[in-house]
Amino acid sequence: MNKKQIAIIGTGVAGLTACKHCLSKGFNPIVFELESQVGGVWTKTIRTTRLQAPKDMYQFSDFPWPTSVTDTFPTQQQVLDYIRSYATHFNLIPHIHFNSRVKGISYDGPYSNTWSMWNGTGEPFPSQGKWNVTVENTPTATTKVYRVDFVILCLGRFKDVPNIPQFPLGKGPEVFQGHAMHSMKYSAMDNHKAAEFVKGKKVVVVGFGKTGLDIARECASVNGPEHPCTIVYRRDHWKLGNWFPWGIPVSNFIFSRFRELLVHKPGEGFLLSLVATLLSPISWVIWKLLEIYIKTSLQLAKFDMVPQHSITQDLHSGLVMYLPNPKNFVDTIENGSIKLKKSSSFSFYDKGVLITKDNTKIEADIVIFATGFNGKKKLKDIFESPTFGHLIESSSRVGLYRECIPPRIPQVAVVGFSDGVSSLFVSESTSRWVTGLLEGKFKLPSIVDMEKDITRWDEYMKQVSGECHHLSTLCGAEIWYNDQICKDMGVSPMRKKSLISNLFQPYGSSDYVEK
């Protein structure tokens, strides 16, 4: 019997773990990557980029970090080397077609919107149905169509399709006499070129997330207070200047079963719901103490940076940001190298940006949009079928069962779109589940039941994340998510040796290594 051919698009951590698990189950993966190397978002970053979480939280379950990497928060190059080593160690490179742009995928087979089961049969490989994957070899500009049995989309949400705010006519970048660009282009520059690009320039960075802050700090290190960098942003989010408050790792707050007992979870039963309700005051006290610690240690009130919402809302939205070397950040604000300007909106004028809130004009030579990426559009556009594209964009959060199966799109899985405190942790778990489905280890419920489960997760994310629920982050619910995956696959979700360790020790990827 011929091996089923699985097309995998992308070679970030999601694509590589999908490829590795497909190979381990006897499938024939063919992987397409636009760049000339593996690594996804880590291939092009700015000089100061580091992991946002300690390396033991960003680690393949069966491939630990080398002992030579002693930094708790490795650099971009160290992360990239680690990912490359994983691909080499498991012999994934021969299965990858580099410099290959996937222009679209089209389904060739029966399809009905009235199916009661996924693919019509509930099987991952029905008797009829193939995907055609149209791929352009970028160096030669030649195109080839690959016919495959299944497609795993590992496109990533944080690259390729920039998210840039829309402006009224006459108030956008077109009227600006300086240089306006997205952070994607800035990140693609080599370190020396990036430094020369901003040297001696008045720079405005739009957005106060990780990328915006890193770019602003780089500008400050190059120009100092003589040419300050201004960060324009809409609202404050919680920042963590120390991963070990009171000497306790933050992972103990996030990745323990005891912590998850304190909060409600999607699809929980009556007993767990009752326990969460009774213990919720403990959770409130813990997170309130952490908020006080952060406000004090980072002097947030002094700089008018105190968020107006709880830290748990940012945690569940994936917006809590680790701030390395916080004293340096405070110093750059106090000496005027970085200026902060908060406003719900702004527009451009010929010499810079105009702040809507108070009509302040900020002169600029360069405006850099650190406003993220449009992952939903990227995912939608890969489908040649308007029907499938509509299914992707029809809700504010992409509806995926177990965060990877679109119930009404046949023979497709999406890995790496839903995020967590550790994207690697979530991607590896999801890849393991998808290959378990492909090998017939378990079956999917009906489309109606899958959509009901998606709705439960949607409602949960709305409750805990508010307006940011569309970000599809599992932050704060990774253990609960992995419990569902383990139960589907018929393995115990309790991964540690004793009740005490299961309750109080933080969970990590090594707990889920296949035995």
Coordinates of C-alpha atoms in Angstrom, one line a residue:
M1 CA 0.0 0.0 0.0
N2 CA 1.4 3.4 -1.0
K3 CA 2.2 5.8 1.8
K4 CA -0.3 8.7 2.1
Q5 CA 1.4 11.9 0.9
I6 CA 1.0 14.9 3.3
A7 CA 1.7 18.4 2.2
I8 CA 3.0 20.6 5.0
I9 CA 3.3 24.4 4.3
G10 CA 5.9 26.2 6.4
T11 CA 9.0 25.2 8.4
G12 CA 8.6 27.1 11.6
V13 CA 8.4 25.0 14.8
A14 CA 4.8 24.0 13.7
G15 CA 5.9 22.7 10.3
L16 CA 8.9 20.9 11.6
T17 CA 7.0 19.1 14.4
A18 CA 4.3 18.2 11.9
C19 CA 6.9 16.8 9.6
K20 CA 8.7 14.8 12.3
H21 CA 5.5 13.3 13.6
C22 CA 4.2 12.4 10.1
L23 CA 7.5 10.6 9.4
S24 CA 7.3 8.7 12.8
K25 CA 3.8 7.4 11.8
G26 CA 4.9 6.2 8.3
F27 CA 3.5 9.0 6.2
N28 CA 5.2 10.7 3.3
P29 CA 5.5 14.4 4.1
I30 CA 6.5 16.9 1.5
V31 CA 7.2 20.3 3.0
F32 CA 7.2 23.7 1.2
E33 CA 9.1 26.7 2.6
L34 CA 9.3 30.1 1.0
E35 CA 12.6 31.0 2.6
S36 CA 16.0 29.3 2.0
Q37 CA 16.2 27.9 5.6
V38 CA 14.0 26.6 8.4
G39 CA 13.0 28.6 11.4
G40 CA 9.8 30.6 10.6
V41 CA 9.7 33.9 12.4
W42 CA 13.1 33.4 13.9
T43 CA 14.9 33.7 10.5
K44 CA 14.4 37.5 10.3
T45 CA 14.3 39.4 13.6
I46 CA 15.9 42.5 14.9
R47 CA 19.2 42.3 16.7
T48 CA 18.0 42.3 20.3
T49 CA 15.3 39.7 19.9
R50 CA 15.3 37.0 22.6
L51 CA 12.9 34.4 23.8
Q52 CA 10.0 35.8 25.8
A53 CA 9.8 32.8 28.0
P54 CA 12.6 30.7 29.7
K55 CA 14.1 28.1 27.3
D56 CA 12.8 25.2 29.4
M57 CA 9.3 26.4 28.4
Y58 CA 10.3 26.7 24.7
Q59 CA 11.8 23.2 24.1
F60 CA 11.0 20.2 22.0
S61 CA 9.8 17.3 24.1
D62 CA 12.4 14.9 22.8
F63 CA 15.2 17.3 21.9
P64 CA 16.5 19.3 24.9
W65 CA 18.5 22.5 24.5
P66 CA 22.3 21.9 24.3
T67 CA 24.2 22.5 27.5
S68 CA 26.3 25.1 25.7
V69 CA 23.3 27.5 25.8
T70 CA 23.4 28.8 29.3
D71 CA 21.2 31.9 28.8
T72 CA 17.7 31.6 30.4
F73 CA 16.4 33.6 27.5
P74 CA 18.4 32.7 24.4
T75 CA 19.1 35.1 21.6
Q76 CA 17.6 34.9 18.2
Q77 CA 20.6 33.2 16.8
Q78 CA 20.7 30.6 19.6
V79 CA 17.0 29.8 19.0
L80 CA 17.5 29.5 15.2
D81 CA 20.5 27.2 15.7
Y82 CA 18.4 25.1 18.1
I83 CA 15.5 24.8 15.6
R84 CA 18.0 23.9 12.8
S85 CA 19.6 21.3 15.0
Y86 CA 16.2 19.7 15.6
A87 CA 15.5 19.5 11.8
T88 CA 18.9 18.0 11.2
H89 CA 18.7 15.5 14.1
F90 CA 15.4 14.1 12.9
N91 CA 16.5 14.1 9.2
L92 CA 13.7 16.5 8.2
I93 CA 15.7 18.5 5.7
P94 CA 15.5 16.0 2.8
H95 CA 11.7 16.4 2.9
I96 CA 11.7 20.2 2.5
H97 CA 11.5 22.1 -0.7
F98 CA 13.1 25.5 0.0
N99 CA 12.5 28.7 -2.0
S100 CA 9.0 27.4 -2.7
R101 CA 6.1 29.8 -2.7
V102 CA 2.7 28.1 -2.3
K103 CA 0.4 30.1 -4.5
G104 CA -2.8 28.3 -3.5
I105 CA -4.4 25.0 -2.7
S106 CA -7.5 23.7 -4.4
Y107 CA -9.7 20.7 -3.4
D108 CA -10.5 18.1 -6.1
G109 CA -13.2 15.8 -4.8
P110 CA -16.8 15.6 -3.6
Y111 CA -17.9 18.3 -1.2
S112 CA -21.2 19.2 0.5
N113 CA -22.1 21.8 3.1
T114 CA -24.7 19.3 4.5
W115 CA -22.2 16.6 5.5
S116 CA -22.8 15.4 9.0
M117 CA -19.2 14.1 9.4
W118 CA -15.9 15.7 8.5
N119 CA -14.9 14.8 4.9
G120 CA -18.4 13.2 4.6
T121 CA -17.1 10.0 6.2
G122 CA -15.4 11.1 9.3
E123 CA -12.2 9.6 7.9
P124 CA -9.0 11.6 7.2
F125 CA -8.5 9.8 3.9
P126 CA -11.9 9.2 2.2
S127 CA -11.9 7.1 -1.0
Q128 CA -12.3 10.2 -3.1
G129 CA -10.7 13.6 -2.6
K130 CA -7.2 15.1 -3.2
W131 CA -5.7 18.5 -2.7
N132 CA -3.8 20.2 -5.5
V133 CA -0.9 22.4 -4.2
T134 CA 0.4 25.0 -6.7
V135 CA 4.0 25.8 -5.9
E136 CA 6.3 28.4 -7.5
N137 CA 10.1 27.8 -7.4
T138 CA 11.2 31.4 -6.7
P139 CA 14.7 31.2 -8.2
T140 CA 13.5 29.7 -11.5
A141 CA 10.0 31.3 -11.5
T142 CA 8.6 27.9 -12.6
T143 CA 5.4 26.4 -11.2
K144 CA 4.4 22.9 -10.4
V145 CA 1.2 21.3 -9.0
Y146 CA 1.5 18.6 -6.4
R147 CA -1.4 16.2 -5.8
V148 CA -1.6 15.1 -2.1
D149 CA -3.9 13.2 0.2
F150 CA -3.9 15.7 3.1
V151 CA -2.6 19.3 3.8
I152 CA -1.3 20.6 7.1
L153 CA -1.1 24.4 7.1
C154 CA 1.7 25.7 9.3
L155 CA 1.7 29.2 7.9
G156 CA 2.3 31.1 11.1
R157 CA 0.4 34.2 12.3
F158 CA 3.3 36.5 12.8
K159 CA 4.9 37.0 9.5
D160 CA 4.4 37.8 5.8
V161 CA 1.1 39.7 5.8
P162 CA 1.5 43.0 7.7
N163 CA -1.4 44.5 9.6
I164 CA -1.3 48.2 9.0
P165 CA -4.0 50.6 10.2
Q166 CA -6.4 52.2 7.7
F167 CA -6.5 56.0 7.5
P168 CA -9.0 58.4 5.9
L169 CA -8.0 59.8 2.5
G170 CA -5.4 62.5 2.9
K171 CA -4.4 61.4 6.4
G172 CA -2.4 58.3 5.8
P173 CA 1.3 57.6 5.0
E174 CA 0.8 59.0 1.4
V175 CA 1.0 62.6 2.8
F176 CA 4.1 61.9 4.9
Q177 CA 7.3 63.2 3.4
G178 CA 9.4 60.8 5.4
H179 CA 9.7 57.0 5.3
A180 CA 6.8 54.8 6.6
M181 CA 7.3 51.1 6.8
H182 CA 6.1 48.0 8.6
S183 CA 8.4 46.3 11.2
M184 CA 8.6 43.3 8.9
K185 CA 10.9 45.3 6.5
Y186 CA 12.9 46.7 9.3
S187 CA 13.4 43.2 10.8
A188 CA 14.6 41.9 7.4
M189 CA 17.6 44.3 7.4
D190 CA 20.9 43.1 8.7
N191 CA 22.0 44.6 12.0
H192 CA 24.4 47.1 10.6
K193 CA 22.0 48.3 7.9
A194 CA 19.2 48.7 10.5
A195 CA 21.4 50.8 12.7
E196 CA 22.5 53.0 9.9
F197 CA 18.9 53.4 8.7
V198 CA 17.8 55.0 12.0
K199 CA 21.0 56.8 12.9
G200 CA 20.5 60.5 13.4
K201 CA 16.8 60.2 12.5
K202 CA 13.6 61.1 14.4
V203 CA 11.8 57.8 14.6
V204 CA 8.2 57.1 15.6
V205 CA 7.3 53.5 16.4
V206 CA 3.6 52.7 16.3
G207 CA 2.8 49.9 18.8
F208 CA 4.0 49.0 22.2
G209 CA 4.2 45.2 22.0
K210 CA 7.4 43.2 22.0
T211 CA 8.5 44.2 18.5
G212 CA 7.7 47.9 19.0
L213 CA 9.6 48.1 22.3
D214 CA 12.6 46.2 20.8
I215 CA 12.8 48.6 17.9
A216 CA 12.5 51.7 20.1
R217 CA 15.2 50.4 22.4
E218 CA 17.5 49.8 19.4
C219 CA 16.8 53.4 18.1
A220 CA 17.5 54.7 21.6
S221 CA 20.8 52.9 21.8
V222 CA 21.9 54.3 18.4
N223 CA 20.6 57.9 18.8
G224 CA 20.2 58.6 22.5
P225 CA 18.3 61.7 23.7
E226 CA 19.6 63.8 20.8
H227 CA 17.2 62.1 18.5
P228 CA 14.6 60.5 20.7
C229 CA 12.3 57.7 19.5
T230 CA 8.6 58.2 20.2
I231 CA 6.3 55.2 20.8
V232 CA 2.7 55.9 19.9
Y233 CA 0.3 53.3 21.3
R234 CA -3.4 52.9 22.2
R235 CA -3.4 51.2 25.6
D236 CA -1.1 49.8 28.3
H237 CA -0.5 46.1 28.7
W238 CA 1.2 44.3 31.6
K239 CA 5.0 43.9 31.3
L240 CA 7.1 41.6 33.4
G241 CA 10.5 42.8 34.3
N242 CA 11.4 39.8 36.4
W243 CA 10.5 36.2 35.6
F244 CA 11.2 35.2 39.2
P245 CA 9.1 37.5 41.4
W246 CA 9.8 36.7 45.1
G247 CA 12.2 34.1 43.8
I248 CA 9.3 32.0 42.4
P249 CA 9.2 31.3 38.6
V250 CA 6.2 32.8 36.8
S251 CA 5.8 29.3 35.2
N252 CA 4.6 28.1 38.6
F253 CA 1.7 30.6 38.3
I254 CA 0.9 29.6 34.7
F255 CA 1.7 26.0 34.1
S256 CA 0.5 24.2 37.2
R257 CA -2.7 22.1 37.6
F258 CA -3.3 23.8 40.9
R259 CA -3.5 27.2 39.1
E260 CA -5.9 25.8 36.6
L261 CA -8.1 24.4 39.4
L262 CA -8.6 28.1 40.4
V263 CA -10.2 29.2 37.1
H264 CA -13.1 28.1 34.9
K265 CA -12.3 26.2 31.8
P266 CA -14.2 25.5 28.6
G267 CA -16.3 22.3 28.8
E268 CA -15.6 21.6 32.4
G269 CA -18.0 19.5 34.5
F270 CA -20.0 20.6 37.5
L271 CA -17.4 19.5 40.0
L272 CA -14.5 21.4 38.4
S273 CA -16.8 24.4 38.0
L274 CA -17.7 24.3 41.7
V275 CA -14.0 24.0 42.7
A276 CA -13.0 27.0 40.5
T277 CA -15.8 29.1 41.9
L278 CA -14.9 28.3 45.5
L279 CA -11.1 28.8 45.0
S280 CA -11.4 31.9 42.7
P281 CA -10.6 34.3 45.7
I282 CA -7.2 32.6 46.0
S283 CA -6.5 33.2 42.3
W284 CA -7.6 36.8 42.6
V285 CA -5.2 37.4 45.6
I286 CA -2.2 35.8 43.8
W287 CA -2.6 37.8 40.6
K288 CA -3.4 41.0 42.5
L289 CA -0.1 40.6 44.5
L290 CA 1.8 40.1 41.2
E291 CA 0.2 43.3 39.7
I292 CA 1.4 45.2 42.8
Y293 CA 4.8 43.8 42.4
I294 CA 5.0 44.8 38.7
K295 CA 3.7 48.3 39.3
T296 CA 6.2 48.9 42.0
S297 CA 9.3 47.3 40.4
L298 CA 8.7 48.9 37.0
Q299 CA 7.5 52.3 38.3
L300 CA 4.5 52.0 36.0
A301 CA 2.5 54.8 37.8
K302 CA 5.4 57.2 37.4
F303 CA 5.3 56.9 33.6
D304 CA 1.5 56.6 33.4
M305 CA 1.8 53.0 32.2
V306 CA -0.6 51.2 34.6
P307 CA -3.0 49.1 32.6
Q308 CA -6.7 49.6 33.2
H309 CA -7.5 45.9 33.2
S310 CA -6.3 42.8 35.1
I311 CA -3.1 41.0 34.4
T312 CA -5.1 37.8 33.9
Q313 CA -6.9 39.4 30.9
D314 CA -3.5 40.1 29.3
L315 CA -2.3 36.6 30.2
H316 CA -5.2 34.9 28.5
S317 CA -4.7 37.2 25.5
G318 CA -1.0 36.4 25.2
L319 CA -0.2 40.1 25.7
V320 CA 1.9 39.9 28.9
M321 CA 5.3 40.9 27.7
Y322 CA 8.6 40.0 29.3
L323 CA 10.8 43.1 29.6
P324 CA 14.5 42.2 29.8
N325 CA 16.8 44.7 31.6
P326 CA 14.0 46.9 32.9
K327 CA 16.3 49.4 34.5
N328 CA 17.7 50.2 31.1
F329 CA 14.2 50.8 29.8
V330 CA 13.4 53.1 32.7
D331 CA 16.7 55.0 32.1
T332 CA 15.9 55.5 28.4
I333 CA 12.6 57.1 29.3
E334 CA 14.0 59.3 32.1
N335 CA 16.9 60.6 29.9
G336 CA 14.5 61.3 27.0
S337 CA 15.8 58.6 24.6
I338 CA 12.4 57.1 24.4
K339 CA 9.1 59.1 24.7
L340 CA 5.7 57.6 25.2
K341 CA 2.5 59.0 23.6
K342 CA -0.8 57.3 24.3
S343 CA -3.7 57.9 22.0
S344 CA -6.6 55.8 20.6
S345 CA -5.8 57.1 17.1
F346 CA -3.5 59.2 15.0
S347 CA -3.0 60.4 11.5
F348 CA -0.2 61.6 9.3
Y349 CA 0.8 65.1 8.1
D350 CA 3.7 66.0 5.9
K351 CA 6.3 66.1 8.6
G352 CA 5.2 63.4 10.9
V353 CA 2.2 62.1 12.8
L354 CA -0.7 64.0 14.4
I355 CA -2.1 62.7 17.7
T356 CA -5.9 62.7 17.6
K357 CA -6.3 63.0 21.4
D358 CA -4.7 66.4 21.8
N359 CA -3.7 67.5 18.3
T360 CA 0.0 67.1 19.2
K361 CA 2.3 67.0 16.2
I362 CA 5.3 64.7 16.4
E363 CA 7.9 65.4 13.7
A364 CA 9.5 62.3 12.2
D365 CA 11.8 61.1 9.5
I366 CA 10.8 57.5 9.9
V367 CA 7.5 55.9 11.0
I368 CA 7.7 52.1 11.8
F369 CA 4.4 50.2 12.2
A370 CA 4.9 47.5 14.9
T371 CA 1.3 46.6 14.6
G372 CA 1.5 42.9 14.0
F373 CA 0.3 40.7 11.2
N374 CA -3.0 39.6 9.7
G375 CA -2.8 35.9 10.2
K376 CA -6.4 35.3 9.3
K377 CA -6.0 36.9 5.8
K378 CA -2.9 34.8 5.3
L379 CA -4.8 31.6 6.1
K380 CA -7.8 32.6 4.1
D381 CA -5.8 33.5 1.0
I382 CA -4.1 30.1 0.7
F383 CA -7.5 28.6 -0.4
E384 CA -8.5 29.0 -4.0
S385 CA -12.1 28.2 -3.1
P386 CA -14.1 31.3 -2.1
T387 CA -16.3 29.0 0.0
F388 CA -13.4 27.7 2.0
G389 CA -12.0 31.2 2.3
H390 CA -15.3 32.4 3.7
L391 CA -15.4 29.6 6.3
I392 CA -12.0 30.9 7.6
E393 CA -13.0 34.6 7.8
S394 CA -16.7 34.2 8.8
S395 CA -16.0 34.7 12.5
S396 CA -13.8 36.9 14.6
R397 CA -11.8 33.9 15.7
V398 CA -10.9 31.2 13.2
G399 CA -13.1 28.3 14.2
L400 CA -10.8 25.2 14.6
Y401 CA -11.7 22.1 16.5
R402 CA -8.9 21.2 18.9
E403 CA -7.4 24.4 17.5
C404 CA -6.5 22.7 14.3
I405 CA -9.4 21.1 12.4
P406 CA -11.8 23.3 10.3
P407 CA -14.9 21.1 10.5
R408 CA -16.3 22.0 7.1
I409 CA -13.0 22.0 5.1
P410 CA -12.0 18.4 4.1
Q411 CA -8.6 16.8 4.5
V412 CA -7.0 19.9 6.1
A413 CA -5.4 20.7 9.5
V414 CA -4.0 23.9 10.7
V415 CA -1.1 23.8 13.2
G416 CA 0.5 26.8 14.8
F417 CA -2.3 29.3 14.3
S418 CA -3.4 29.1 17.9
D419 CA -0.7 30.3 20.2
G420 CA 0.2 30.0 23.9
V421 CA 2.8 31.2 26.4
S422 CA 5.1 28.9 24.4
S423 CA 4.1 28.5 20.7
L424 CA 6.4 25.5 20.4
F425 CA 4.6 23.7 23.3
V426 CA 1.2 24.2 21.6
S427 CA 2.4 23.4 18.1
E428 CA 4.1 20.1 19.1
S429 CA 1.0 19.0 21.0
T430 CA -1.2 19.8 18.1
S431 CA 1.1 18.0 15.6
R432 CA 1.1 14.9 17.8
W433 CA -2.7 15.0 17.9
V434 CA -3.1 15.5 14.1
T435 CA -0.9 12.6 13.2
G436 CA -2.8 10.5 15.7
L437 CA -5.9 11.4 13.8
L438 CA -4.3 10.5 10.5
E439 CA -3.2 7.1 11.7
G440 CA -6.7 6.3 12.9
K441 CA -5.9 6.3 16.6
F442 CA -9.2 8.1 17.3
K443 CA -12.1 9.5 15.3
L444 CA -13.6 13.0 15.2
P445 CA -17.1 13.7 16.5
S446 CA -19.8 15.0 14.1
I447 CA -19.4 18.4 12.5
V448 CA -22.3 19.7 14.8
D449 CA -20.5 18.5 17.9
M450 CA -17.1 19.9 16.8
E451 CA -18.8 23.3 16.1
K452 CA -20.4 23.2 19.6
D453 CA -17.0 22.6 21.1
I454 CA -15.5 25.5 19.1
T455 CA -18.3 27.7 20.4
R456 CA -17.5 26.7 24.0
W457 CA -13.9 27.8 23.5
D458 CA -15.0 31.0 21.8
E459 CA -17.2 31.9 24.7
Y460 CA -14.4 31.0 27.1
M461 CA -12.0 33.2 25.3
K462 CA -14.4 36.1 25.2
Q463 CA -14.8 35.9 29.0
V464 CA -11.1 35.7 29.8
S465 CA -9.7 37.9 27.0
G466 CA -12.4 40.4 26.3
E467 CA -11.8 42.3 23.0
C468 CA -8.7 40.3 22.3
H469 CA -10.4 36.9 22.1
H470 CA -9.8 36.8 18.4
L471 CA -6.1 36.3 19.0
S472 CA -6.7 32.5 19.6
T473 CA -4.3 32.1 22.4
L474 CA -4.4 29.2 24.8
C475 CA -2.4 31.1 27.5
G476 CA -3.6 30.0 30.9
A477 CA -5.3 26.9 29.5
E478 CA -2.5 24.9 28.0
I479 CA -2.7 22.1 30.5
W480 CA -6.5 21.8 30.0
Y481 CA -6.0 21.9 26.2
N482 CA -3.4 19.1 26.5
D483 CA -5.7 17.1 28.7
Q484 CA -8.3 17.0 25.9
I485 CA -5.7 15.9 23.4
C486 CA -4.4 13.2 25.7
K487 CA -7.9 11.9 26.3
D488 CA -8.6 11.8 22.6
M489 CA -5.5 9.8 22.0
G490 CA -6.2 7.4 24.8
V491 CA -3.3 8.3 27.0
S492 CA -3.3 9.6 30.6
P493 CA -3.4 13.4 30.9
M494 CA -1.7 13.0 34.3
R495 CA 1.9 13.1 33.2
K496 CA 3.9 13.2 36.5
K497 CA 4.6 10.5 39.0
S498 CA 2.7 11.6 42.1
L499 CA -0.4 13.6 43.0
I500 CA 1.6 16.3 44.6
S501 CA 3.9 16.8 41.6
N502 CA 0.9 16.7 39.2
L503 CA -0.8 19.4 41.2
F504 CA 2.0 21.8 42.0
Q505 CA 5.0 21.2 39.7
P506 CA 4.9 23.2 36.4
Y507 CA 4.1 21.2 33.3
G508 CA 6.4 21.5 30.3
S509 CA 6.9 19.8 26.9
S510 CA 9.1 17.1 28.4
D511 CA 6.1 15.8 30.3
Y512 CA 4.5 14.9 27.0
V513 CA 7.3 13.0 25.3
E514 CA 6.0 9.9 23.6
K515 CA 7.1 6.6 25.2

